[in-house]
Coordinates of C-alpha atoms and ligand atoms in Angstrom, one line a residue:
X1 CA -122.9 -214.6 22.6
X2 CA -123.8 -212.8 25.8
X3 CA -127.1 -211.9 27.4
X4 CA -127.0 -208.2 28.0
X5 CA -129.0 -206.3 30.6
X6 CA -132.0 -204.4 29.4
X7 CA -132.7 -200.8 30.3
X8 CA -136.0 -200.1 31.9
X9 CA -138.4 -197.1 31.4
X10 CA -138.1 -194.3 32.4
X11 CA -134.3 -194.6 32.0
X12 CA -133.2 -191.5 30.1
X13 CA -130.8 -193.6 28.0
X14 CA -133.9 -195.0 26.2
X15 CA -134.4 -191.5 24.9
X16 CA -131.2 -191.3 22.9
X17 CA -131.5 -191.1 19.1
X18 CA -129.6 -194.1 17.7
X19 CA -127.0 -193.5 15.1
X20 CA -126.8 -195.3 11.7
X21 CA -124.4 -198.2 11.3
X22 CA -121.6 -197.1 9.0
X23 CA -120.2 -200.6 8.2
X24 CA -121.8 -204.0 9.0
X25 CA -118.7 -205.7 10.3
X26 CA -117.9 -208.4 12.9
X27 CA -118.5 -206.0 15.8
X28 CA -122.0 -205.3 14.5
X29 CA -122.6 -209.1 13.9
X30 CA -121.5 -209.7 17.5
X31 CA -123.9 -207.0 18.7
X32 CA -126.7 -208.7 16.7
X33 CA -125.9 -212.1 18.2
X34 CA -126.0 -210.7 21.7
X35 CA -129.2 -208.9 21.0
X36 CA -130.8 -212.1 19.7
X37 CA -129.7 -214.1 22.7
X38 CA -130.9 -211.3 25.1
X39 CA -134.3 -211.2 23.3
X40 CA -134.8 -215.0 23.3
X41 CA -133.7 -215.3 26.9
X42 CA -136.0 -212.5 28.1
X43 CA -138.2 -213.9 26.4
X44 CA -139.4 -211.2 23.9
X45 CA -140.3 -210.8 20.3
X46 CA -138.2 -207.8 19.5
X47 CA -135.3 -205.8 20.8
X48 CA -133.6 -202.5 19.7
X49 CA -129.9 -202.0 20.4
X50 CA -130.7 -198.8 22.4
X51 CA -132.5 -201.1 25.0
X52 CA -129.1 -202.6 25.9
X53 CA -127.6 -199.1 25.9
X54 CA -126.0 -199.3 22.4
X55 CA -127.3 -196.3 20.5
X56 CA -127.0 -197.8 17.0
X57 CA -129.8 -198.4 14.5
X58 CA -130.0 -202.2 14.9
X59 CA -133.1 -204.2 15.6
X60 CA -133.8 -207.9 16.0
X61 CA -137.3 -209.4 15.8
X62 CA -138.8 -213.0 16.0
X63 CA -142.6 -213.1 16.0
X64 CA -142.8 -216.8 15.0
X65 CA -144.4 -219.2 17.5
X66 CA -141.4 -221.6 17.0
X67 CA -138.9 -218.9 17.8
X68 CA -137.1 -219.8 14.7
X69 CA -137.4 -216.8 12.4
X70 CA -134.9 -214.3 13.5
X71 CA -135.1 -211.1 11.5
X72 CA -132.3 -208.5 11.6
X73 CA -132.8 -204.9 10.6
X74 CA -129.8 -202.6 10.4
X75 CA -130.5 -198.9 9.5
X76 CA -134.2 -199.7 8.9
X77 CA -136.5 -197.2 7.2
X78 CA -140.3 -197.5 6.8
X79 CA -141.0 -196.6 3.2
X80 CA -144.8 -197.3 3.1
X81 CA -147.6 -197.4 5.7
X82 CA -151.2 -198.6 5.0
X83 CA -154.3 -199.0 7.1
X84 CA -154.6 -199.0 10.8
X85 CA -154.2 -201.8 13.3
X86 CA -153.8 -202.2 17.0
X87 CA -152.9 -204.9 19.4
X88 CA -151.9 -204.9 23.1
X89 CA -148.2 -204.1 23.0
X90 CA -145.6 -204.9 25.6
X91 CA -141.9 -204.0 25.8
X92 CA -138.9 -205.6 27.5
X93 CA -138.1 -202.1 28.7
X94 CA -141.5 -201.6 30.2
X95 CA -142.1 -205.0 32.1
X96 CA -145.6 -206.0 33.0
X97 CA -147.4 -203.2 31.0
X98 CA -149.6 -204.0 28.0
X99 CA -151.5 -201.4 26.1
X100 CA -153.0 -201.0 22.7
X101 CA -151.4 -198.5 20.3
X102 CA -152.7 -197.4 16.9
X103 CA -150.3 -198.5 14.2
X104 CA -150.3 -199.0 10.5
X105 CA -151.6 -202.4 9.4
X106 CA -149.2 -202.9 6.6
X107 CA -145.7 -201.5 6.2
X108 CA -142.9 -201.7 3.8
X109 CA -139.4 -201.5 5.4
X110 CA -136.0 -201.3 3.9
X111 CA -132.9 -202.3 5.8
X112 CA -129.6 -204.1 5.7
X113 CA -129.4 -207.7 7.0
X114 CA -126.7 -209.3 9.2
X115 CA -124.4 -209.5 6.2
X116 CA -124.9 -205.8 5.3
X117 CA -127.1 -206.8 2.3
X118 CA -130.0 -204.5 1.5
X119 CA -133.5 -205.9 1.5
X120 CA -137.1 -204.8 1.4
X121 CA -139.9 -206.5 3.4
X122 CA -143.6 -206.0 3.4
X123 CA -145.1 -206.9 6.8
X124 CA -148.7 -207.1 8.1
X125 CA -150.4 -207.5 11.5
X126 CA -148.2 -208.5 14.4
X127 CA -144.9 -208.3 12.5
X128 CA -145.8 -204.8 11.2
X129 CA -146.6 -203.7 14.7
X130 CA -143.4 -205.2 16.1
X131 CA -141.3 -203.4 13.4
X132 CA -143.0 -200.1 14.1
X133 CA -142.5 -200.5 17.8
X134 CA -138.8 -201.4 17.5
X135 CA -138.1 -198.6 15.0
X136 CA -139.6 -196.1 17.5
X137 CA -137.0 -197.1 20.0
X138 CA -134.3 -196.0 17.5
X139 CA -135.7 -192.5 17.7
X140 CA -135.9 -192.6 21.5
X141 CA -139.6 -193.3 21.6
X142 CA -141.3 -195.9 23.8
X143 CA -144.9 -197.2 23.2
X144 CA -146.1 -195.6 26.4
X145 CA -145.5 -192.2 24.8
X146 CA -148.7 -192.9 22.8
X147 CA -150.8 -193.3 25.9
X148 CA -152.6 -190.6 27.9
X149 CA -150.5 -188.5 30.3
X150 CA -152.4 -190.1 33.3
X151 CA -151.6 -193.6 32.1
X152 CA -147.9 -192.6 31.5
X153 CA -147.7 -191.2 35.1
X154 CA -149.2 -194.4 36.5
X155 CA -146.7 -196.6 34.5
X156 CA -143.8 -194.5 35.5
X157 CA -144.7 -194.7 39.2
X158 CA -145.3 -198.4 39.0
X159 CA -141.9 -199.1 37.3
X160 CA -140.0 -196.7 39.6
X161 CA -141.4 -198.6 42.6
X162 CA -140.5 -201.9 41.1
X163 CA -136.9 -200.7 40.5
X164 CA -136.6 -199.5 44.0
X165 CA -137.7 -202.8 45.3
X166 CA -135.3 -204.6 43.0
X167 CA -132.2 -202.9 44.5
Ligands
LIG201 NI1 -139.9 -202.1 23.1

């Protein structure tokens, strides 16, 4: 397993639409393992493959306090959304920025697991928000896209400045 480097907003590679995984094979499992390691090391509660510059529809999430409940979603699709809910979201690709976004409170998601087996999951609250946030990444969307244009400009400037200082 390898910790991969995470792309930072406004990197245009975060805007790519991720492609479905055709076959869940050892290469995909190796990708999943690298993503999990990268997420835990960051530390974060979710990561989409596009954030490590792999435009495939693969997401890992662990919202548990013990960091012991890794969930893997390959080719995920949200099949039901109910209610509204919002919490301050952050993103490993948008370091240091936390903003509330309106999301569905409850969702049903269908996906393949690490073995390529289909499953359906009903999620609420934090897990539901996390899944919606990560699935947006697969379509090239970042949570700051939901904010006002002014806030987006401020965030972009702040992160561009940080990246210049980091070189
Ligand atoms: Ni994110």
